[in-house]
Amino acid sequence: MAGFEGALPLDAFDVCAANPAREHVAEPDAALKLVEELSNGQALRKIKLSNKSYGAKAAKAIAEKLASLRGVKDVDVSDVIAGRPEAEALEVLETLATALAKASGYGDAKRSRITSLDVSDNALGQKGLDALLPLFMGAAPLVHLKTCNNGMSSAAAHQLKDVLTSKGVTSLESFHYFNNMSGDEGAKAIAEIVQKSPDLTDLRFSGTRAGRAGSLVFAEALRARQLLVTVDLADNTFGTDGGQLLGEWLSAANGASPLEVLNVRDCSLGDDGFGELCSGLEKCDNLRALDFSGNELTADAFTSTKWLASCASTLEVLQVEENEFSSRGAGRLAKGFSASQFPALSTFVCRASEIGSRGAPGPGRGGGE
C-alpha cells in the first residue's frame, strides 16, 4: 500500500508510491489495486495518476472511486495513455478528467476547483484537449499548468489559448509549455496567453519549433510581465531583434525586476542580440542562474561585462558553453570576474567554446568547466 501513514485524511496520493514501475494497466482488478488505499468520500488535496498507461476498462474501474473523493485541487494526469490507440486514449482521458473534476467539485464537475494541473506526456492534440476540458473549465481558475512533451500542433495551441483566456485574463502564476510542435503560429497563440496572465512568476516556453516570427511575437508579449522570477526560453529563434525585445522587457522594470533564473540557450542571439539582452540584464540584481549556451557568441560579445557585475552578489550558476568566443573572449570574461566578488557562485560552465588552456576564465571559486 502507498505510504502516507498518520495523515487522515490524506493530503496527497501518488499511484506510484507503492509501485513506481512504468506499466500498462488494462484490467479493472489491477487498476483498483493501485487505488485501494483511497476510501470512497475521502478528502484529498492532491492526486497523481501518472506513469501508468490505463486501458479504457481500467479507467472506468477506478472512475467511481475517484469521483467520490472530495476537495481535490492539484491533479497530475501526465503520461497516462502511452501506447494506447487514439480512440481508447481519448476515452481514458475523458473518463479520468470527468471523475477528477467531480472529485474537486464535490460531485459536480462544473463546480470543480482544480487550481494546479499537469497534463504532460500525453501526445495531446485538439481531441485530447477536448477530452480533458472538465479539468480546465471548473468554477476556479487554474493557477499552475504544465503541458509539456505533448507534441501540440499550432491548432492545439490556439485551442489551449481559447480555453485559458475564455474569461479574459488568466490567473496563471506558473505555465510550462515545453517540447511541443506548434511552430510560429502556435507561438503567437501561447504569447496571447502570456499577455493575458498578469500574475505569472514561472514561465517555460522552450522546444516549440518556433521560428523568428513566432519568437519575436513571444518576446514582445513578455514586455508587461514584470513579476517573472523564473524564465526558460531555450531553443527559440530570437536573433538581434529578439535580443532587443528581451532587453527592453528587462529594462522596463527600472531596476526592480525580481528575475532570478533566465535560460536563453540555443536562441540564435549572436553577438548583437546578446548585447541587446545584456543592456537589460545590467538592471537585474537578483539573478541566480543564467544560461547563454549555444548562441554563436564570439569574443566581441564580452566587450562589456557590466551585466556580470550587476548580479555578482547573487549569481550561483553561469553557463556559456558551446559558443565561439575563444581564448580572447574567455579573457574578457575573466576580467569581468576579477572586477567583483562572487560569493554565491558554485557552477561555471564554458566548455566547447574554442578556449585554449591559457584562456580559461577563472572565477576563483565554484565548479568551473
Short mmCIF file of C-alpha atoms in Angstrom, two decimals:
data_model
loop_
_atom_site.label_atom_id
_atom_site.label_comp_id
_atom_site.label_asym_id
_atom_site.label_seq_id
_atom_site.Cartn_x
_atom_site.Cartn_y
_atom_site.Cartn_z
CA MET A 1 0.00 0.00 0.00
CA ALA A 2 1.14 3.56 -0.70
CA GLY A 3 2.83 5.12 2.26
CA PHE A 4 1.09 8.17 3.71
CA GLU A 5 0.57 6.76 7.24
CA GLY A 6 -0.51 9.03 10.01
CA ALA A 7 -2.29 11.55 7.79
CA LEU A 8 -6.05 11.23 7.95
CA PRO A 9 -7.43 12.45 5.69
CA LEU A 10 -4.59 12.03 3.22
CA ASP A 11 -3.22 15.28 1.87
CA ALA A 12 -1.78 13.68 -1.27
CA PHE A 13 -1.89 10.39 -3.15
CA ASP A 14 0.60 9.17 -5.75
CA VAL A 15 -0.32 5.99 -7.60
CA CYS A 16 3.39 5.24 -7.98
CA ALA A 17 4.25 5.46 -4.29
CA ALA A 18 3.80 1.70 -3.81
CA ASN A 19 4.59 0.62 -7.35
CA PRO A 20 6.83 3.06 -9.22
CA ALA A 21 7.21 0.88 -12.32
CA ARG A 22 6.02 2.38 -15.59
CA GLU A 23 3.41 -0.09 -16.79
CA HIS A 24 0.30 -0.72 -18.83
CA VAL A 25 -2.79 -1.23 -16.69
CA ALA A 26 -5.52 -2.88 -18.71
CA GLU A 27 -7.64 -4.91 -16.31
CA PRO A 28 -10.09 -3.46 -13.78
CA ASP A 29 -8.71 -5.52 -10.88
CA ALA A 30 -5.17 -4.25 -11.47
CA ALA A 31 -6.40 -0.65 -11.64
CA LEU A 32 -8.43 -0.95 -8.44
CA LYS A 33 -5.43 -2.36 -6.61
CA LEU A 34 -3.49 0.80 -7.48
CA VAL A 35 -6.03 2.99 -5.66
CA GLU A 36 -7.02 0.60 -2.88
CA GLU A 37 -5.65 2.94 -0.23
CA LEU A 38 -8.25 5.55 -1.13
CA SER A 39 -11.64 5.42 0.52
CA ASN A 40 -14.94 6.50 -1.01
CA GLY A 41 -15.75 10.06 0.05
CA GLN A 42 -12.23 10.71 1.31
CA ALA A 43 -10.89 14.28 1.48
CA LEU A 44 -7.79 14.72 -0.64
CA ARG A 45 -5.92 17.81 -1.85
CA LYS A 46 -3.54 16.33 -4.45
CA ILE A 47 -3.68 13.26 -6.67
CA LYS A 48 -1.10 11.91 -9.12
CA LEU A 49 -2.06 9.13 -11.54
CA SER A 50 0.94 9.43 -13.89
CA ASN A 51 3.45 6.87 -15.13
CA LYS A 52 0.77 4.28 -15.80
CA SER A 53 -0.90 3.65 -19.16
CA TYR A 54 -4.56 2.95 -18.41
CA GLY A 55 -6.84 0.99 -20.68
CA ALA A 56 -10.49 2.02 -21.06
CA LYS A 57 -11.73 -0.73 -18.73
CA ALA A 58 -9.13 0.14 -16.11
CA ALA A 59 -10.03 3.83 -16.19
CA LYS A 60 -13.73 3.07 -15.82
CA ALA A 61 -13.00 0.76 -12.91
CA ILE A 62 -11.36 3.48 -10.82
CA ALA A 63 -13.56 6.37 -12.00
CA GLU A 64 -16.27 5.80 -9.40
CA LYS A 65 -13.82 5.90 -6.51
CA LEU A 66 -12.00 8.91 -7.96
CA ALA A 67 -15.27 10.80 -8.42
CA SER A 68 -16.21 10.15 -4.79
CA LEU A 69 -13.14 11.95 -3.45
CA ARG A 70 -13.68 15.42 -2.03
CA GLY A 71 -11.73 18.68 -2.24
CA VAL A 72 -9.14 17.77 -4.90
CA LYS A 73 -7.28 20.88 -6.12
CA ASP A 74 -3.99 19.55 -7.54
CA VAL A 75 -4.22 16.97 -10.36
CA ASP A 76 -1.38 15.23 -12.21
CA VAL A 77 -2.53 13.08 -15.13
CA SER A 78 0.73 13.23 -17.07
CA ASP A 79 1.75 10.12 -19.02
CA VAL A 80 -1.46 8.10 -18.60
CA ILE A 81 -2.15 6.87 -22.16
CA ALA A 82 1.23 5.78 -23.55
CA GLY A 83 0.88 3.29 -26.39
CA ARG A 84 -2.92 3.34 -26.44
CA PRO A 85 -4.86 3.57 -29.74
CA GLU A 86 -6.32 7.04 -30.27
CA ALA A 87 -9.95 6.14 -29.61
CA GLU A 88 -9.12 4.33 -26.39
CA ALA A 89 -6.70 7.06 -25.28
CA LEU A 90 -9.36 9.74 -25.70
CA GLU A 91 -11.87 7.65 -23.77
CA VAL A 92 -9.39 7.21 -20.93
CA LEU A 93 -8.62 10.93 -20.77
CA GLU A 94 -12.28 11.87 -20.69
CA THR A 95 -13.10 9.24 -18.07
CA LEU A 96 -10.32 10.33 -15.73
CA ALA A 97 -10.92 14.05 -16.31
CA THR A 98 -14.64 13.82 -15.60
CA ALA A 99 -14.11 11.77 -12.45
CA LEU A 100 -11.44 14.08 -11.05
CA ALA A 101 -13.46 17.21 -11.87
CA LYS A 102 -16.35 15.70 -9.91
CA ALA A 103 -13.99 14.97 -7.03
CA SER A 104 -12.92 18.61 -6.98
CA GLY A 105 -16.48 19.90 -7.30
CA TYR A 106 -17.93 17.72 -4.56
CA GLY A 107 -19.82 15.63 -7.07
CA ASP A 108 -20.41 18.37 -9.66
CA ALA A 109 -17.74 18.65 -12.38
CA LYS A 110 -18.87 22.16 -13.29
CA ARG A 111 -18.05 23.29 -9.75
CA SER A 112 -14.53 21.89 -9.91
CA ARG A 113 -11.95 23.95 -8.04
CA ILE A 114 -8.78 22.48 -9.53
CA THR A 115 -6.02 25.10 -9.44
CA SER A 116 -2.97 23.02 -10.37
CA LEU A 117 -2.89 20.73 -13.40
CA ASP A 118 -0.24 18.65 -15.19
CA VAL A 119 -1.31 17.03 -18.48
CA SER A 120 2.19 16.48 -19.91
CA ASP A 121 3.44 13.44 -21.85
CA ASN A 122 0.07 12.56 -23.36
CA ALA A 123 0.54 13.36 -27.08
CA LEU A 124 -2.32 15.82 -26.90
CA GLY A 125 -3.97 17.21 -29.99
CA GLN A 126 -7.24 19.08 -30.21
CA LYS A 127 -9.20 15.92 -29.48
CA GLY A 128 -7.12 15.28 -26.38
CA LEU A 129 -7.75 18.78 -25.08
CA ASP A 130 -11.46 18.30 -25.69
CA ALA A 131 -11.35 15.13 -23.61
CA LEU A 132 -9.63 16.97 -20.75
CA LEU A 133 -11.92 20.02 -20.74
CA PRO A 134 -13.60 19.12 -17.42
CA LEU A 135 -10.23 19.77 -15.73
CA PHE A 136 -9.86 23.18 -17.38
CA MET A 137 -13.38 24.56 -17.16
CA GLY A 138 -14.29 24.43 -13.48
CA ALA A 139 -15.50 27.18 -11.19
CA ALA A 140 -11.98 28.11 -10.03
CA PRO A 141 -9.30 29.39 -12.43
CA LEU A 142 -6.10 27.46 -13.00
CA VAL A 143 -3.06 28.85 -11.20
CA HIS A 144 -0.44 26.28 -12.25
CA LEU A 145 -0.38 24.46 -15.62
CA LYS A 146 2.09 22.10 -17.28
CA THR A 147 1.53 20.84 -20.82
CA CYS A 148 4.96 19.58 -21.84
CA ASN A 149 6.15 16.95 -24.30
CA ASN A 150 2.71 16.67 -25.87
CA GLY A 151 3.70 17.38 -29.46
CA MET A 152 0.97 20.01 -29.60
CA SER A 153 0.29 21.46 -33.04
CA SER A 154 -0.46 25.07 -33.91
CA ALA A 155 -4.18 24.27 -33.90
CA ALA A 156 -3.93 22.67 -30.46
CA ALA A 157 -2.03 25.71 -29.15
CA HIS A 158 -4.80 28.01 -30.38
CA GLN A 159 -7.38 25.77 -28.76
CA LEU A 160 -5.46 25.93 -25.47
CA LYS A 161 -5.37 29.73 -25.78
CA ASP A 162 -9.13 29.86 -26.33
CA VAL A 163 -9.77 27.68 -23.29
CA LEU A 164 -7.43 29.51 -20.92
CA THR A 165 -8.49 33.02 -21.97
CA SER A 166 -12.22 32.33 -22.32
CA LYS A 167 -12.92 34.64 -19.37
CA GLY A 168 -10.40 37.32 -20.33
CA VAL A 169 -7.26 37.36 -18.19
CA THR A 170 -5.99 34.17 -16.59
CA SER A 171 -4.90 33.55 -13.01
CA LEU A 172 -1.82 31.58 -14.04
CA GLU A 173 1.23 32.00 -11.84
CA SER A 174 3.23 29.19 -13.44
CA PHE A 175 2.92 27.95 -17.02
CA HIS A 176 5.19 25.34 -18.61
CA TYR A 177 4.91 24.69 -22.34
CA PHE A 178 7.89 22.61 -23.46
CA ASN A 179 8.73 20.23 -26.30
CA ASN A 180 5.70 20.76 -28.49
CA MET A 181 5.42 21.22 -32.26
CA SER A 182 3.34 24.38 -32.52
CA GLY A 183 5.74 26.47 -34.65
CA ASP A 184 5.29 30.18 -35.36
CA GLU A 185 1.51 30.26 -35.28
CA GLY A 186 1.42 28.28 -32.07
CA ALA A 187 3.96 30.66 -30.55
CA LYS A 188 1.62 33.54 -31.30
CA ALA A 189 -1.22 31.73 -29.51
CA ILE A 190 0.91 30.99 -26.44
CA ALA A 191 2.11 34.61 -26.50
CA GLU A 192 -1.50 35.72 -26.12
CA ILE A 193 -1.85 33.51 -23.05
CA VAL A 194 1.23 35.20 -21.57
CA GLN A 195 -0.13 38.64 -22.41
CA LYS A 196 -3.31 37.81 -20.52
CA SER A 197 -1.58 36.31 -17.47
CA PRO A 198 -0.56 39.27 -15.27
CA ASP A 199 0.37 37.10 -12.27
CA LEU A 200 2.98 34.90 -13.99
CA THR A 201 6.13 34.27 -11.96
CA ASP A 202 7.32 30.99 -13.52
CA LEU A 203 7.34 30.57 -17.32
CA ARG A 204 8.75 27.87 -19.58
CA PHE A 205 8.40 28.29 -23.34
CA SER A 206 11.04 26.14 -24.99
CA GLY A 207 11.47 23.48 -27.65
CA THR A 208 8.37 24.51 -29.62
CA ARG A 209 9.85 24.77 -33.15
CA ALA A 210 9.12 28.48 -33.20
CA GLY A 211 10.94 30.37 -35.96
CA ARG A 212 11.93 34.03 -35.96
CA ALA A 213 8.39 35.38 -36.49
CA GLY A 214 6.85 33.45 -33.62
CA SER A 215 9.81 34.03 -31.32
CA LEU A 216 9.60 37.81 -31.80
CA VAL A 217 5.87 37.86 -31.05
CA PHE A 218 6.53 35.88 -27.89
CA ALA A 219 9.36 38.18 -26.81
CA GLU A 220 7.08 41.18 -27.27
CA ALA A 221 4.46 39.50 -25.07
CA LEU A 222 6.91 39.49 -22.15
CA ARG A 223 7.14 43.27 -22.02
CA ALA A 224 4.38 43.71 -19.43
CA ARG A 225 5.24 40.59 -17.40
CA GLN A 226 7.26 42.18 -14.62
CA LEU A 227 6.62 39.60 -11.88
CA LEU A 228 8.56 36.80 -13.56
CA VAL A 229 11.13 35.10 -11.35
CA THR A 230 11.99 32.02 -13.46
CA VAL A 231 12.03 32.13 -17.28
CA ASP A 232 13.10 29.34 -19.65
CA LEU A 233 13.13 30.41 -23.31
CA ALA A 234 15.59 27.83 -24.64
CA ASP A 235 15.55 26.76 -28.28
CA ASN A 236 13.74 29.75 -29.74
CA THR A 237 14.98 31.88 -32.67
CA PHE A 238 15.28 35.42 -31.33
CA GLY A 239 18.22 36.88 -33.25
CA THR A 240 19.21 40.52 -32.80
CA ASP A 241 15.64 41.84 -32.84
CA GLY A 242 14.54 39.32 -30.25
CA GLY A 243 17.52 40.17 -28.05
CA GLN A 244 16.47 43.81 -28.22
CA LEU A 245 12.90 42.96 -27.19
CA LEU A 246 14.17 40.86 -24.29
CA GLY A 247 16.47 43.68 -23.21
CA GLU A 248 13.59 46.14 -23.30
CA TRP A 249 11.46 43.76 -21.23
CA LEU A 250 14.13 43.59 -18.53
CA SER A 251 14.80 47.33 -18.64
CA ALA A 252 11.11 48.14 -18.21
CA ALA A 253 11.28 47.11 -14.55
CA ASN A 254 13.53 50.12 -13.86
CA GLY A 255 15.88 48.09 -11.68
CA ALA A 256 13.10 46.37 -9.75
CA SER A 257 12.94 43.10 -11.72
CA PRO A 258 12.52 40.05 -9.46
CA LEU A 259 14.04 37.80 -12.16
CA GLU A 260 16.30 35.11 -10.66
CA VAL A 261 16.64 32.47 -13.41
CA LEU A 262 16.96 33.07 -17.16
CA ASN A 263 17.64 30.37 -19.77
CA VAL A 264 18.19 31.54 -23.35
CA ARG A 265 20.21 28.53 -24.51
CA ASP A 266 20.19 27.90 -28.29
CA CYS A 267 18.26 31.06 -29.12
CA SER A 268 20.31 32.32 -32.12
CA LEU A 269 21.14 35.57 -30.34
CA GLY A 270 24.58 36.15 -31.82
CA ASP A 271 26.80 38.93 -30.50
CA ASP A 272 24.39 41.74 -31.32
CA GLY A 273 21.32 40.07 -29.82
CA PHE A 274 23.32 39.14 -26.73
CA GLY A 275 24.47 42.73 -26.35
CA GLU A 276 20.88 43.98 -26.53
CA LEU A 277 19.80 41.44 -23.92
CA CYS A 278 22.65 42.36 -21.62
CA SER A 279 21.60 46.02 -21.64
CA GLY A 280 18.54 44.80 -19.73
CA LEU A 281 20.45 42.34 -17.55
CA GLU A 282 22.52 45.25 -16.23
CA LYS A 283 19.38 46.36 -14.41
CA CYS A 284 18.72 42.94 -12.80
CA ASP A 285 20.38 42.45 -9.43
CA ASN A 286 18.61 39.30 -8.20
CA LEU A 287 19.89 36.83 -10.80
CA ARG A 288 20.92 33.41 -9.51
CA ALA A 289 21.23 31.40 -12.74
CA LEU A 290 21.99 32.39 -16.33
CA ASP A 291 22.37 30.15 -19.39
CA PHE A 292 23.63 31.73 -22.64
CA SER A 293 24.93 28.49 -24.17
CA GLY A 294 24.76 27.73 -27.87
CA ASN A 295 24.24 31.29 -29.16
CA GLU A 296 27.23 31.60 -31.52
CA LEU A 297 28.85 34.18 -29.24
CA THR A 298 32.32 35.41 -30.21
CA ALA A 299 34.82 37.39 -28.18
CA ASP A 300 33.00 40.57 -29.18
CA ALA A 301 30.02 39.50 -27.05
CA PHE A 302 32.09 40.18 -23.92
CA THR A 303 33.45 43.61 -24.81
CA SER A 304 31.36 44.78 -21.86
CA THR A 305 30.67 42.70 -18.77
CA LYS A 306 28.61 45.21 -16.80
CA TRP A 307 25.79 42.65 -16.69
CA LEU A 308 28.10 40.34 -14.76
CA ALA A 309 28.89 42.95 -12.14
CA SER A 310 25.21 43.71 -11.59
CA CYS A 311 24.49 40.20 -10.31
CA ALA A 312 27.85 39.46 -8.67
CA SER A 313 26.44 39.10 -5.15
CA THR A 314 23.66 36.67 -6.10
CA LEU A 315 24.90 34.66 -9.11
CA GLU A 316 25.15 30.91 -8.41
CA VAL A 317 25.21 29.37 -11.91
CA LEU A 318 26.58 30.73 -15.19
CA GLN A 319 26.58 28.61 -18.36
CA VAL A 320 28.13 29.87 -21.61
CA GLU A 321 29.18 26.58 -23.21
CA GLU A 322 29.06 25.69 -26.91
CA ASN A 323 29.88 29.18 -28.17
CA GLU A 324 32.75 30.54 -30.27
CA PHE A 325 34.35 33.20 -28.10
CA SER A 326 37.79 31.51 -27.92
CA SER A 327 40.56 32.40 -25.51
CA ARG A 328 40.17 36.11 -26.24
CA GLY A 329 36.56 36.11 -25.12
CA ALA A 330 37.43 33.95 -22.13
CA GLY A 331 39.99 36.53 -21.10
CA ARG A 332 37.36 39.25 -21.22
CA LEU A 333 35.05 37.14 -19.07
CA ALA A 334 37.90 36.59 -16.63
CA LYS A 335 38.31 40.36 -16.27
CA GLY A 336 34.61 40.59 -15.51
CA PHE A 337 35.03 38.01 -12.77
CA SER A 338 38.07 39.74 -11.33
CA ALA A 339 36.24 43.07 -11.13
CA SER A 340 33.78 41.83 -8.49
CA GLN A 341 33.33 39.27 -5.76
CA PHE A 342 31.07 36.29 -6.46
CA PRO A 343 30.37 34.75 -3.05
CA ALA A 344 27.48 32.53 -4.21
CA LEU A 345 28.94 31.21 -7.48
CA SER A 346 29.07 27.41 -7.47
CA THR A 347 28.86 26.46 -11.16
CA PHE A 348 30.54 27.99 -14.19
CA VAL A 349 30.42 26.08 -17.49
CA CYS A 350 32.22 27.26 -20.64
CA ARG A 351 33.30 24.03 -22.37
CA ALA A 352 33.21 23.58 -26.15
CA SER A 353 33.75 27.31 -26.75
CA GLU A 354 37.11 27.08 -28.57
CA ILE A 355 39.10 28.08 -25.50
CA GLY A 356 42.75 27.17 -25.15
CA SER A 357 44.22 26.20 -21.80
CA ARG A 358 45.75 29.63 -21.29
CA GLY A 359 42.46 31.43 -21.88
CA ALA A 360 40.23 29.51 -19.49
CA PRO A 361 38.45 32.02 -17.23
CA GLY A 362 39.00 31.59 -13.53
CA PRO A 363 36.23 32.88 -11.30
CA GLY A 364 38.29 31.72 -8.37
CA ARG A 365 35.54 29.66 -6.78
CA GLY A 366 32.88 27.16 -7.68
CA GLY A 367 32.85 24.39 -10.25
CA GLY A 368 34.27 25.76 -13.46
CA GLU A 369 34.27 23.57 -16.56
#
